[in-house]
Short mmCIF file of C-alpha atoms and ligand atoms in Angstrom, two decimals:
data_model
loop_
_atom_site.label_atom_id
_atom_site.label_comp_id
_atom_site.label_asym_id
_atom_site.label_seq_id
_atom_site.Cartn_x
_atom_site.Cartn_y
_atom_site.Cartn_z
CA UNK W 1 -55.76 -3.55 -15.82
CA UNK W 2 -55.63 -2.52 -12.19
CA UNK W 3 -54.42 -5.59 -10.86
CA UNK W 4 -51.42 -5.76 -13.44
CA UNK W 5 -50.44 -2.11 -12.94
CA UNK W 6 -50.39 -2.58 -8.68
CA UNK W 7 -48.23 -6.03 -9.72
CA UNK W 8 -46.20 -3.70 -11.94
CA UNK W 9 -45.49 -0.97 -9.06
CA UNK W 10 -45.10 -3.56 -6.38
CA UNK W 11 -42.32 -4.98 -8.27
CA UNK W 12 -40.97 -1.89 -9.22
CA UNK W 13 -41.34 -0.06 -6.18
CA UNK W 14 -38.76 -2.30 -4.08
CA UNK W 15 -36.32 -1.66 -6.92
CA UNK W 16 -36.90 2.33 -6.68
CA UNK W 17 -36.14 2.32 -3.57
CA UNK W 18 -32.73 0.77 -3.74
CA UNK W 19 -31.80 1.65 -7.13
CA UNK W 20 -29.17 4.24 -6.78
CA UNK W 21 -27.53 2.26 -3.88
CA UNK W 22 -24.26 0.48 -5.43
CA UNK W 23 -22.38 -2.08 -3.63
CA UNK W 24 -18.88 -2.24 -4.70
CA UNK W 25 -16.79 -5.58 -3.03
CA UNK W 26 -13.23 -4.46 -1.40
CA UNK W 27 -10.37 -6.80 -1.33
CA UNK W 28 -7.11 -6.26 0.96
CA UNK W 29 -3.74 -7.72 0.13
CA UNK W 30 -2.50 -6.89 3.47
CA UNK W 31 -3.58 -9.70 5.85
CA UNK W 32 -6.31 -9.20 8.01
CA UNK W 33 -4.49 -9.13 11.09
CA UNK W 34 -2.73 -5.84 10.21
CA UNK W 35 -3.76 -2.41 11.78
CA UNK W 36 -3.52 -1.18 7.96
CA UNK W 37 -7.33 -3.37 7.46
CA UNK W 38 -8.55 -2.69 10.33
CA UNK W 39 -8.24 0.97 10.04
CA UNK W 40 -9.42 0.21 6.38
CA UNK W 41 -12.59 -1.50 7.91
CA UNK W 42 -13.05 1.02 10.30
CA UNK W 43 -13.31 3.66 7.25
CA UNK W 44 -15.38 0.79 5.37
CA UNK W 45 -17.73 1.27 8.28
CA UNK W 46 -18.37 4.62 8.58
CA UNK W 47 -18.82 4.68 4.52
CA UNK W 48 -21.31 2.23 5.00
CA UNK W 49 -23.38 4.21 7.60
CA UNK W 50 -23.17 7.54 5.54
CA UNK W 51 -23.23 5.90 2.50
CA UNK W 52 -26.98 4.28 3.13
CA UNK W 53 -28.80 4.12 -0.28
CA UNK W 54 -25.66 5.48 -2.23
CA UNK W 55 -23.08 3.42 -1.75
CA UNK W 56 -21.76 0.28 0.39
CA UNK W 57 -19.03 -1.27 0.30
CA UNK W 58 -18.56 -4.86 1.22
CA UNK W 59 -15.19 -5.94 2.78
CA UNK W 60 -14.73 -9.77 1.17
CA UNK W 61 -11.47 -10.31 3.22
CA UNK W 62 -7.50 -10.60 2.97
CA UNK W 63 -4.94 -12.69 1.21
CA UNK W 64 -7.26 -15.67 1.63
CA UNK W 65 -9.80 -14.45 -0.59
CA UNK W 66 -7.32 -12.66 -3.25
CA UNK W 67 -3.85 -13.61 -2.62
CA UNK W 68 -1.65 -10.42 -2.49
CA UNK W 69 0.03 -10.60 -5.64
CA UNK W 70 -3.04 -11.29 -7.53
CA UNK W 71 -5.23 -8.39 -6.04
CA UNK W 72 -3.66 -5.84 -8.47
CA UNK W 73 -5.18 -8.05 -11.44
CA UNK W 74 -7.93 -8.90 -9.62
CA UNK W 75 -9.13 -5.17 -9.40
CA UNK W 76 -7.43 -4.65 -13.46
CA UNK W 77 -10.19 -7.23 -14.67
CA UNK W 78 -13.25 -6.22 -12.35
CA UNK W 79 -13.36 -9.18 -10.27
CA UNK W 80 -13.39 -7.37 -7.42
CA UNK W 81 -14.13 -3.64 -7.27
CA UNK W 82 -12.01 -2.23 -4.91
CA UNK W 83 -8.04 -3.19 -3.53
CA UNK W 84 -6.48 -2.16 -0.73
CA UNK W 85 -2.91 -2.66 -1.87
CA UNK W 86 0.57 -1.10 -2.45
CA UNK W 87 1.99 -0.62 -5.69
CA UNK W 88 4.63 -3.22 -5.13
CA UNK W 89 2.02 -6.03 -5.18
CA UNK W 90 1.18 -5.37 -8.56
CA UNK W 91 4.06 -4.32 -10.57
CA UNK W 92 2.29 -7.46 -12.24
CA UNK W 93 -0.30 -5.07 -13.95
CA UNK W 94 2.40 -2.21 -14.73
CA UNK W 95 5.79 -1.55 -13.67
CA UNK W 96 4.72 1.99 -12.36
CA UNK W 97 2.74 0.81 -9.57
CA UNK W 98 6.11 0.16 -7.56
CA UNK W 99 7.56 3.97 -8.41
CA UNK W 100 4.83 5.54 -6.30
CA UNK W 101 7.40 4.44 -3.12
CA UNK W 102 9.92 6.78 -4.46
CA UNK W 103 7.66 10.18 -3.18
CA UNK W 104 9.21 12.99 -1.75
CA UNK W 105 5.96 14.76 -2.17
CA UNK W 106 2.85 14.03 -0.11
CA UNK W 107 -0.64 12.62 -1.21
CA UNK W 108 -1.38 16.12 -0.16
CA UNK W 109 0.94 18.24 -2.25
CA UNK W 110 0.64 15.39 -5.47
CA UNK W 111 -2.85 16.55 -5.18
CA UNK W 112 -1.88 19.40 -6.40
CA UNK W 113 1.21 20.06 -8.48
CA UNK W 114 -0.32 17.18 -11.02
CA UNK W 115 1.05 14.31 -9.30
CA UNK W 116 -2.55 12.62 -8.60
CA UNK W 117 -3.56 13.25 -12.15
CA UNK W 118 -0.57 11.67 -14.10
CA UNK W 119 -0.86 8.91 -11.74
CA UNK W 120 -4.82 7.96 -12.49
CA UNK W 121 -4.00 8.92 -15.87
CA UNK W 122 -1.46 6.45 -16.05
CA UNK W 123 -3.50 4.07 -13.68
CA UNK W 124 -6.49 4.38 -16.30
CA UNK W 125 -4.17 3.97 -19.03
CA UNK W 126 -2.38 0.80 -18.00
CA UNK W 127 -4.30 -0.86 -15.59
CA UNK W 128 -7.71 0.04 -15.87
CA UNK W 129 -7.90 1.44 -12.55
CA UNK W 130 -8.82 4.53 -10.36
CA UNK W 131 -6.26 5.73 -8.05
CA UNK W 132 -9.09 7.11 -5.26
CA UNK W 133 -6.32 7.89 -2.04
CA UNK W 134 -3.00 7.16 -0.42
CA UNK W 135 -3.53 5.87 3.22
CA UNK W 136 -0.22 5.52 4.22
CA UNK W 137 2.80 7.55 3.81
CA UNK W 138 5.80 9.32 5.97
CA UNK W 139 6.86 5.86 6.55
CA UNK W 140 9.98 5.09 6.13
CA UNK W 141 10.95 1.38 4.73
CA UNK W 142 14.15 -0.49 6.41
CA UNK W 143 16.03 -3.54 6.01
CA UNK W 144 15.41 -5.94 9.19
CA UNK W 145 18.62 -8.58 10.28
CA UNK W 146 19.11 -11.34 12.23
CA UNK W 147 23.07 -11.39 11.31
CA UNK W 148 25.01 -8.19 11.93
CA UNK W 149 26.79 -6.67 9.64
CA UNK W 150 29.12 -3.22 10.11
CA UNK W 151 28.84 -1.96 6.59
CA UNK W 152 26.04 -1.65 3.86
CA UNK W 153 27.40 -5.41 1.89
CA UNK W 154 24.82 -8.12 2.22
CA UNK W 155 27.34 -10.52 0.53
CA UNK W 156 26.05 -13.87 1.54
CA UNK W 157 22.68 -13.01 3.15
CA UNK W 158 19.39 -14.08 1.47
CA UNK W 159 16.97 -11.23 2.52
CA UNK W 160 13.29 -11.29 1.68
CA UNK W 161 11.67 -8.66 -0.68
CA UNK W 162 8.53 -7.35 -2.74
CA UNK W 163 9.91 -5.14 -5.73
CA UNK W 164 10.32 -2.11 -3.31
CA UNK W 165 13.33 -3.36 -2.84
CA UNK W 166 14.63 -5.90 -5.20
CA UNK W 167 17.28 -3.69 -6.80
CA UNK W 168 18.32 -1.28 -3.65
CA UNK W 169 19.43 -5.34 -1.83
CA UNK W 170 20.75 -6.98 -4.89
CA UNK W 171 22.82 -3.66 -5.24
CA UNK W 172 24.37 -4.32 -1.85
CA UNK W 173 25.07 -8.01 -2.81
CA UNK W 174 21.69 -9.74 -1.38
CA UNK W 175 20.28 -12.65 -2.73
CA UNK W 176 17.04 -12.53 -2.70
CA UNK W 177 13.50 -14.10 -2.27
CA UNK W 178 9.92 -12.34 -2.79
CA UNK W 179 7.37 -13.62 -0.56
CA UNK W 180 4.20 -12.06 0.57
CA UNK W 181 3.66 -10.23 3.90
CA UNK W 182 1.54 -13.01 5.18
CA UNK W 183 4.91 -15.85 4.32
CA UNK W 184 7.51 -13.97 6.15
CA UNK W 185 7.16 -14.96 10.02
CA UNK W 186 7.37 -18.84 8.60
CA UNK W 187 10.42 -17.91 6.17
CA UNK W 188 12.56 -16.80 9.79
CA UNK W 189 11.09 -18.85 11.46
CA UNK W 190 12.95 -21.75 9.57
CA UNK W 191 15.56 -19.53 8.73
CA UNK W 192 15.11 -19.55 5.34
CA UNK W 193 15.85 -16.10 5.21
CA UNK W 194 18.58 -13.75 7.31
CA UNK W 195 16.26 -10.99 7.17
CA UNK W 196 13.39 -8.56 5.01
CA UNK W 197 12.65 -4.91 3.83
CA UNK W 198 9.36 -3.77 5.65
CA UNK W 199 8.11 -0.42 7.07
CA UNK W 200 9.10 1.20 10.18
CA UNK W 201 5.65 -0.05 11.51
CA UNK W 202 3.43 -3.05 11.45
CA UNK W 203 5.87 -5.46 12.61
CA UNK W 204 4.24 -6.27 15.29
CA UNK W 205 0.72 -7.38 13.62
CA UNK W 206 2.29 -10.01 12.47
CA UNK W 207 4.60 -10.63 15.47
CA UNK W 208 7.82 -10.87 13.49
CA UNK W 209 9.17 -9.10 16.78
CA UNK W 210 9.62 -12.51 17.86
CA UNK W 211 11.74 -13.63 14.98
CA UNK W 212 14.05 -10.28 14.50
CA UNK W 213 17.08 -9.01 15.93
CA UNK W 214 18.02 -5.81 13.93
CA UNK W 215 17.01 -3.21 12.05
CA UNK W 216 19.64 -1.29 10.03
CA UNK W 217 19.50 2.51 10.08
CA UNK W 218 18.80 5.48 8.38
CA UNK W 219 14.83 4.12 6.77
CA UNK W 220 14.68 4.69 2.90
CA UNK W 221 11.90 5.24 0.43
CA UNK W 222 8.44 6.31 1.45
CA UNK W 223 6.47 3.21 1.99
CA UNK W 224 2.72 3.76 -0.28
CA UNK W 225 -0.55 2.04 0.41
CA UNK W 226 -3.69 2.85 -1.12
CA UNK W 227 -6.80 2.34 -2.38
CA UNK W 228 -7.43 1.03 -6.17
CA UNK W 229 -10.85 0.70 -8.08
CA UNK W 230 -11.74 -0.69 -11.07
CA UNK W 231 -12.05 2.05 -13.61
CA UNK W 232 -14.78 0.79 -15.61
CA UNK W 233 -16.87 0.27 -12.84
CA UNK W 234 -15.70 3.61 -11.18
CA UNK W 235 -17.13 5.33 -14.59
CA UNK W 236 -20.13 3.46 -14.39
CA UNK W 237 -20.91 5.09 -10.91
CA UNK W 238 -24.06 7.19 -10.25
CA UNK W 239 -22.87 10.67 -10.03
CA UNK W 240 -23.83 10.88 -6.53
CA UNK W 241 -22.02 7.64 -5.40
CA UNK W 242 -18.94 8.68 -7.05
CA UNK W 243 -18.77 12.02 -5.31
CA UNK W 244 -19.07 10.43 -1.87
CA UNK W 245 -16.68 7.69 -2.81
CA UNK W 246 -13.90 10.14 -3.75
CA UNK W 247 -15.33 12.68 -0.97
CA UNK W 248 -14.61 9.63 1.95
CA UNK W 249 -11.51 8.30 0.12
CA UNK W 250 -9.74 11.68 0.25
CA UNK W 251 -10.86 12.35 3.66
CA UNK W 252 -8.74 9.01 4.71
CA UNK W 253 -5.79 10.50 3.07
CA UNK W 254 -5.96 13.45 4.97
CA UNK W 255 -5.65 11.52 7.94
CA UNK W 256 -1.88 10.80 6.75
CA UNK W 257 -0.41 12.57 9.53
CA UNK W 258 -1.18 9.98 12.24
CA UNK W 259 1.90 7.82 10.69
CA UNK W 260 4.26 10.38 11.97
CA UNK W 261 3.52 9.49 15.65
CA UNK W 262 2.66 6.35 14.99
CA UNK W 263 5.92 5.52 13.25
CA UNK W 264 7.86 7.50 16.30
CA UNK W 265 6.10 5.04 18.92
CA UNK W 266 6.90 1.68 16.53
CA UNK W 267 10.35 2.69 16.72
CA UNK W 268 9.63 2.91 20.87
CA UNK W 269 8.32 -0.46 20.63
CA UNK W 270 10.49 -2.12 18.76
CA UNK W 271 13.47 -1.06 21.03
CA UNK W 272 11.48 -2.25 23.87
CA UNK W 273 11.29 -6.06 22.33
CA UNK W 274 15.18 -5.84 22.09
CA UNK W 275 15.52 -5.05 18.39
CA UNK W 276 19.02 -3.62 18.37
CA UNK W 277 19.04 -0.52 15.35
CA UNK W 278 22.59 -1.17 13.34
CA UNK W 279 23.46 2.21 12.10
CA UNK W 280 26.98 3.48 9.85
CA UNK W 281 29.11 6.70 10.16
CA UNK W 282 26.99 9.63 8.67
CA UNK W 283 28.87 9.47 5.28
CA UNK W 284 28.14 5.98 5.06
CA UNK W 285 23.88 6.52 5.98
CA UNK W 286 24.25 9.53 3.74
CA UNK W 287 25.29 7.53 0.91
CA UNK W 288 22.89 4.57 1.72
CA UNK W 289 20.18 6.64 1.21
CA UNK W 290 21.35 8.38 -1.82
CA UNK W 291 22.12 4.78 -3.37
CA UNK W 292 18.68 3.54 -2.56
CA UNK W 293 17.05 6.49 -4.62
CA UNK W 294 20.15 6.37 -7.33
CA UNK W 295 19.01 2.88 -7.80
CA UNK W 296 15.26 3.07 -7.32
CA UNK W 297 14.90 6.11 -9.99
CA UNK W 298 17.38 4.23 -12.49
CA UNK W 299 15.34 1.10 -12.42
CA UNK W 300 11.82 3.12 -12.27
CA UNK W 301 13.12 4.85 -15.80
CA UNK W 302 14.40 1.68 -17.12
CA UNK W 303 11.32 0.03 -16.30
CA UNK W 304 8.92 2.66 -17.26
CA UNK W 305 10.45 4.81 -19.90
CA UNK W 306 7.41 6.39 -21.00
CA UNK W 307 6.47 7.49 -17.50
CA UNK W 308 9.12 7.35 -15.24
CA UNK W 309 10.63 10.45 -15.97
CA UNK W 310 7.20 12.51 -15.62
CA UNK W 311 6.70 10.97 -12.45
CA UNK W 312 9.95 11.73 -11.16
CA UNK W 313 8.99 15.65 -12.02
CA UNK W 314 5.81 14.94 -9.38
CA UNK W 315 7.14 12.57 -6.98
CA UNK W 316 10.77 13.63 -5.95
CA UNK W 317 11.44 17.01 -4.05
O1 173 C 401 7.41 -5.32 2.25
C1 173 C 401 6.32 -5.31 1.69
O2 173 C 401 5.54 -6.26 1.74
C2 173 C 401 5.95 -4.11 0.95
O3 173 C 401 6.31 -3.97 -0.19
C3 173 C 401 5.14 -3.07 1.65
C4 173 C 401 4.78 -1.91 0.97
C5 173 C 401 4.04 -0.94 1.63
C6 173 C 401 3.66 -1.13 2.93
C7 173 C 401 4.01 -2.28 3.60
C8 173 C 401 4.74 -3.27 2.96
#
């Protein structure tokens, strides 16, 4: 009788001790050689020392692990808890992901005038997934050359994309190819493509500095990465985990503001690798930008007609 009940708390005790501690596994579908993961791993870390018998999270890797387009559905079916993604990569899930790039509105002010609860609601809805923060914003996206042109036609030019951009280029005559971050420096490298929509920033990770000669100006859009969960197991959270998930996730959105230097000192950078900026007459920029939201809003209703209207209300100023 003794001897069973010390077997019985020896095994238990172990487990006591441990029990409310969750490990949730974190997938990026930015490659690892981005600043974006490692500021991502640098938050993991810090989680992971606070979080000590609460919650852990376990960074399983980049593209190579998940391959970007797939981490969307990855996180959807619980094979992984966590992404570290952008809506574009998994328009594959739900066509709304890719309208969160269309925010005038911060992270900050969706917070509160609705915009962060439509969007889990619609997250839970169609893609069984938590929305838990926004990590970057107040980044512009722009269209990268190596031929010049002296008006907004890309007649001719094959320019690569994600959906961010798909109908914005093909409005302006592009052809176009969709490739993942982590396929681009190869694609001008061969000259497979004439040029690519990315951020003001994060060229340089990948050293596509090497491979570019211009970048057109004015930026357009509002470039969106964040961190997904997988809503079932989000539920399924102790209490106390889930508070200090959310609790760490927001306090990496609130960092948001470091973009707007950042950005300013990418667009140093860039000038200082000899990428020339190819810019219009101020009508024409005006109505560059104005056609890349004309066309992004009509293709977020079309594609979402239950939704994209209501986001619209949240997201646009
Ligand atoms: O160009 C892309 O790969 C893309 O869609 C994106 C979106 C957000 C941040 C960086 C890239």
């Amino acid at each position: 009788m003794r001897k069973t009940l010390l077997l019985a708390l020896a095994a238990l005790f172990p487990l006591a001790a441990t029990a409310q501690e969750v490990t949730l596994r974190v997938v990026s579908a930015f490659p690892e050689n981005q600043f974006y993961v490692k500021r991502t791993i640098e938050w993991i870390e810090k989680v992971n020392k606070e979080g000590k018998g609460v919650l852990q999270l376990n960074f399983i890797g980049g593209p190579k692990a998940i391959p970007t387009f797939e981490v969307g559905k990855a996180v959807q079916s619980g094979v992984v808890d966590i992404g570290f993604t952008t809506g574009a990569f998994y328009t594959n899930v739900m066509p709304e992901a890719d309208i969160l790039k269309l925010s005038e509105t911060s992270a900050a002010e969706q917070r509160k005038n609705g915009g962060y609860d439509l969007i889990n609601k619609i997250w839970a809805e169609k893609a069984n997934m938590r929305y838990l923060a926004k990590v970057v914003e107040f980044t512009p996206f722009h269209l990268y050359l190596n031929k010049k042109i002296d008006k907004p036609d890309l007649t001719g030019l094959k320019i690569r994309i994600t959906p961010v951009y798909r109908d914005f280029f093909q409005a302006m005559g592009a052809s176009v190819m969709t490739t993942a971050p982590g396929e681009v420096y190869t694609a001008l490298e061969r000259g497979v493509i004439d040029g690519y929509g990315w951020p003001i920033h994060a060229l340089f990770d990948l050293n596509w500095q090497e491979k570019t000669k211009y970048r057109v100006d004015p930026g357009f859009y509002n470039a969106e990465v964040g961190l997904v969960m997988n809503l079932t197991k989000y539920k399924a959270l102790p209490q106390k985990a889930r508070d200090f998930l959310d609790q760490h996730a927001l306090a990496y959105e609130q960092q948001n503001d470091f973009w707007k230097s950042y950005n300013q000192n990418e667009a140093k950078r860039q000038a200082e690798a000899g990428i020339q900026v190819i810019t219009f007459d101020a009508a024409t920029n005006k109505a560059y930008v104005e056609k890349a939201n004309e066309v992004g809003w009509a293709a977020a209703i079309k594609s979402s007609p239950q939704y994209g209207e209501a986001l619209k209300k949240v997201l646009a100023k």
